[in-house]
Amino acid sequence: MKILVVGAGTMGAGIAQVAAQAGYEVFLQDITEQYVNKGKKNIASSLERMAKKGKLEPAQVAEITGRIQGIVDLEQAKEADFVIEAALENLEVKEKIFRNLDQIVKPEAILASNTSSLSITALGAATKRPEKVIGMHFFNPPPIMKLVEVVKGVRTAPETIAAVKQVAEKMNKKPIVVNESPGFVVNRILVPMINEAAFLLME
């Protein structure tokens, strides 16, 4: 399976690393070569730290980085089987990306978003394949945090959910399936806890 990660920032680079460590061929895309190269550099640094701690062999570092191809033009990843979008947390930006992806990647490809709160149904509506649009919310930093929220929109198909869970498990993650709602599960729990702590500090 070939995975396209859109966005080479902290989350995108981390997700690309996790996917490559799981054995997937990965396209890491961003809008400029500078962003792509920075993302690849961060991945290499992360893997080297793991090697120094004895968690990876030096040969494995080379194998993993060799599975990641940096690109700017999305057309280079039109054969991707699975897409994980990790761009700016802005609905209009993500909708534009999903409309573009829908026209480029093959019809059977799954389009997942790493959004932490935005509507999966809205992203699906920007495409002609809403049944294949889903949330795949990793936590920061992706190479370390085990939990992944698998977020289903109104029209997300059960087959899509099952496929995303399988990919997450191969990445050595713990997927939990949640319904679309503001903040999903973890953030809905976390925000009231933060508010309560802030309230106590103000007393």
Short mmCIF file of C-alpha atoms in Angstrom, two decimals:
data_model
loop_
_atom_site.label_atom_id
_atom_site.label_comp_id
_atom_site.label_asym_id
_atom_site.label_seq_id
_atom_site.Cartn_x
_atom_site.Cartn_y
_atom_site.Cartn_z
CA MET A 1 0.00 0.00 0.00
CA LYS A 2 1.16 3.52 -0.85
CA ILE A 3 0.25 6.29 1.61
CA LEU A 4 0.20 10.00 0.79
CA VAL A 5 0.64 12.38 3.72
CA VAL A 6 -0.41 15.95 2.88
CA GLY A 7 1.46 18.43 5.06
CA ALA A 8 5.08 18.03 6.19
CA GLY A 9 4.81 19.92 9.48
CA THR A 10 5.15 18.40 12.94
CA MET A 11 2.10 16.17 12.63
CA GLY A 12 2.48 15.29 8.96
CA ALA A 13 6.16 14.38 9.29
CA GLY A 14 5.39 12.33 12.40
CA ILE A 15 2.60 10.46 10.64
CA ALA A 16 4.83 9.84 7.61
CA GLN A 17 7.50 8.42 9.92
CA VAL A 18 5.03 6.10 11.62
CA ALA A 19 3.68 4.91 8.26
CA ALA A 20 7.18 4.25 6.90
CA GLN A 21 8.16 2.42 10.10
CA ALA A 22 5.13 0.18 9.53
CA GLY A 23 6.49 -0.76 6.11
CA TYR A 24 4.33 1.46 3.92
CA GLU A 25 5.69 3.37 0.94
CA VAL A 26 5.06 7.04 1.74
CA PHE A 27 4.69 10.24 -0.26
CA LEU A 28 5.25 13.29 1.97
CA GLN A 29 3.80 16.38 0.29
CA ASP A 30 3.81 20.08 1.05
CA ILE A 31 3.51 23.31 -0.92
CA THR A 32 7.26 24.02 -1.18
CA GLU A 33 10.47 22.00 -1.38
CA GLN A 34 11.65 23.86 1.72
CA TYR A 35 8.76 22.54 3.82
CA VAL A 36 9.16 19.03 2.43
CA ASN A 37 12.90 18.96 3.13
CA LYS A 38 12.35 20.28 6.65
CA GLY A 39 9.83 17.52 7.29
CA LYS A 40 12.20 14.85 6.00
CA LYS A 41 15.03 16.28 8.10
CA ASN A 42 12.84 16.11 11.21
CA ILE A 43 12.00 12.49 10.44
CA ALA A 44 15.68 11.60 10.02
CA SER A 45 16.52 13.29 13.33
CA SER A 46 13.72 11.43 15.11
CA LEU A 47 14.85 8.08 13.74
CA GLU A 48 18.47 8.77 14.64
CA ARG A 49 17.45 9.52 18.23
CA MET A 50 15.61 6.21 18.32
CA ALA A 51 18.71 4.44 17.02
CA LYS A 52 20.89 6.06 19.71
CA LYS A 53 18.47 4.75 22.33
CA GLY A 54 18.73 1.26 20.88
CA LYS A 55 15.14 1.20 19.61
CA LEU A 56 16.26 0.87 15.98
CA GLU A 57 19.27 -0.52 14.16
CA PRO A 58 21.19 1.94 11.93
CA ALA A 59 20.25 -0.18 8.91
CA GLN A 60 16.57 0.21 9.83
CA VAL A 61 16.90 4.00 9.83
CA ALA A 62 18.12 3.88 6.24
CA GLU A 63 15.32 1.49 5.24
CA ILE A 64 12.63 3.67 6.80
CA THR A 65 13.86 6.95 5.32
CA GLY A 66 14.20 5.17 1.97
CA ARG A 67 10.46 4.50 1.98
CA ILE A 68 9.63 8.22 2.15
CA GLN A 69 9.51 10.25 -1.05
CA GLY A 70 9.16 14.01 -0.68
CA ILE A 71 7.00 15.73 -3.29
CA VAL A 72 5.38 19.10 -4.01
CA ASP A 73 3.17 18.16 -6.97
CA LEU A 74 0.26 15.96 -5.82
CA GLU A 75 0.10 14.41 -9.29
CA GLN A 76 3.23 12.47 -8.35
CA ALA A 77 1.15 10.62 -5.77
CA LYS A 78 -1.87 9.84 -7.93
CA GLU A 79 -1.31 6.10 -7.38
CA ALA A 80 -1.68 6.46 -3.59
CA ASP A 81 -4.09 3.96 -2.01
CA PHE A 82 -4.58 5.91 1.20
CA VAL A 83 -4.32 9.63 1.99
CA ILE A 84 -3.80 11.26 5.39
CA GLU A 85 -4.24 15.03 5.28
CA ALA A 86 -2.38 16.92 8.02
CA ALA A 87 -2.65 20.51 6.82
CA LEU A 88 -3.65 23.71 8.60
CA GLU A 89 -6.66 23.29 10.94
CA ASN A 90 -8.96 25.40 8.78
CA LEU A 91 -12.11 24.00 7.16
CA GLU A 92 -11.84 26.02 3.94
CA VAL A 93 -8.21 25.00 3.47
CA LYS A 94 -9.01 21.35 4.08
CA GLU A 95 -12.08 21.39 1.82
CA LYS A 96 -9.93 22.77 -1.01
CA ILE A 97 -7.35 20.05 -0.45
CA PHE A 98 -10.01 17.33 -0.44
CA ARG A 99 -11.60 18.63 -3.64
CA ASN A 100 -8.18 18.55 -5.26
CA LEU A 101 -7.33 15.10 -3.95
CA ASP A 102 -10.68 13.76 -5.14
CA GLN A 103 -9.74 14.67 -8.70
CA ILE A 104 -6.18 13.34 -8.52
CA VAL A 105 -6.03 10.06 -6.59
CA LYS A 106 -7.77 6.93 -7.77
CA PRO A 107 -11.50 6.57 -6.95
CA GLU A 108 -10.99 3.68 -4.54
CA ALA A 109 -8.46 5.57 -2.39
CA ILE A 110 -9.47 6.49 1.16
CA LEU A 111 -9.18 10.17 2.14
CA ALA A 112 -8.48 10.62 5.86
CA SER A 113 -8.03 13.87 7.77
CA ASN A 114 -5.92 14.35 10.88
CA THR A 115 -8.29 17.11 12.02
CA SER A 116 -8.82 17.36 15.77
CA SER A 117 -12.25 18.97 15.60
CA LEU A 118 -13.51 19.83 12.10
CA SER A 119 -16.46 18.16 10.37
CA ILE A 120 -15.67 14.95 8.49
CA THR A 121 -19.11 15.17 6.87
CA ALA A 122 -18.24 18.61 5.47
CA LEU A 123 -14.94 17.31 4.10
CA GLY A 124 -16.74 14.36 2.55
CA ALA A 125 -19.24 16.70 0.91
CA ALA A 126 -16.33 18.41 -0.88
CA THR A 127 -15.68 15.14 -2.73
CA LYS A 128 -17.51 12.62 -4.90
CA ARG A 129 -16.55 9.84 -2.48
CA PRO A 130 -17.99 10.84 0.94
CA GLU A 131 -18.24 7.15 1.88
CA LYS A 132 -14.43 6.98 1.69
CA VAL A 133 -13.77 10.16 3.74
CA ILE A 134 -12.92 9.70 7.41
CA GLY A 135 -11.07 11.24 10.32
CA MET A 136 -7.78 9.71 11.48
CA HIS A 137 -6.74 11.88 14.41
CA PHE A 138 -3.21 11.21 15.65
CA PHE A 139 -1.87 12.82 18.81
CA ASN A 140 1.37 14.75 19.13
CA PRO A 141 4.01 13.40 18.75
CA PRO A 142 2.70 10.67 16.40
CA PRO A 143 5.75 8.38 16.73
CA ILE A 144 5.17 8.11 20.49
CA MET A 145 1.45 8.58 21.19
CA LYS A 146 -0.50 5.34 20.73
CA LEU A 147 -4.07 6.58 20.47
CA VAL A 148 -5.74 7.34 17.13
CA GLU A 149 -9.33 8.57 16.92
CA VAL A 150 -11.07 7.09 13.88
CA VAL A 151 -13.86 9.58 13.21
CA LYS A 152 -16.80 8.64 11.02
CA GLY A 153 -18.85 11.21 9.16
CA VAL A 154 -22.52 10.82 8.30
CA ARG A 155 -21.73 9.00 5.05
CA THR A 156 -18.52 7.17 5.99
CA ALA A 157 -18.85 3.51 4.97
CA PRO A 158 -18.25 0.66 7.43
CA GLU A 159 -15.63 -0.73 5.02
CA THR A 160 -13.71 2.53 5.25
CA ILE A 161 -13.76 2.42 9.04
CA ALA A 162 -12.48 -1.17 9.03
CA ALA A 163 -9.68 -0.32 6.58
CA VAL A 164 -8.52 2.67 8.65
CA LYS A 165 -8.51 0.60 11.84
CA GLN A 166 -6.37 -2.00 10.08
CA VAL A 167 -3.87 0.63 8.91
CA ALA A 168 -3.71 2.18 12.39
CA GLU A 169 -3.08 -1.20 14.00
CA LYS A 170 -0.30 -1.97 11.50
CA MET A 171 1.23 1.36 12.58
CA ASN A 172 1.22 -0.05 16.13
CA LYS A 173 -1.49 2.38 17.22
CA LYS A 174 -4.62 1.91 19.30
CA PRO A 175 -7.61 3.03 17.18
CA ILE A 176 -10.92 4.00 18.77
CA VAL A 177 -13.95 4.62 16.55
CA VAL A 178 -15.92 7.73 17.45
CA ASN A 179 -18.90 9.57 16.04
CA GLU A 180 -18.42 13.01 14.60
CA SER A 181 -18.94 15.67 17.28
CA PRO A 182 -17.19 18.90 18.35
CA GLY A 183 -13.76 17.96 19.70
CA PHE A 184 -14.49 14.24 19.18
CA VAL A 185 -13.73 12.29 22.40
CA VAL A 186 -10.33 13.19 23.85
CA ASN A 187 -10.60 16.96 23.40
CA ARG A 188 -14.16 16.97 24.79
CA ILE A 189 -12.80 15.35 27.94
CA LEU A 190 -9.64 17.46 28.06
CA VAL A 191 -11.16 20.94 27.66
CA PRO A 192 -13.47 20.76 30.72
CA MET A 193 -10.51 19.46 32.78
CA ILE A 194 -8.38 22.43 31.68
CA ASN A 195 -11.23 24.84 32.41
CA GLU A 196 -11.70 23.36 35.87
CA ALA A 197 -7.97 23.66 36.60
CA ALA A 198 -7.96 27.30 35.42
CA PHE A 199 -10.98 28.03 37.61
CA LEU A 200 -9.21 26.60 40.66
CA LEU A 201 -6.09 28.65 39.94
CA MET A 202 -8.14 31.82 39.85
CA GLU A 203 -9.60 31.26 43.29
#
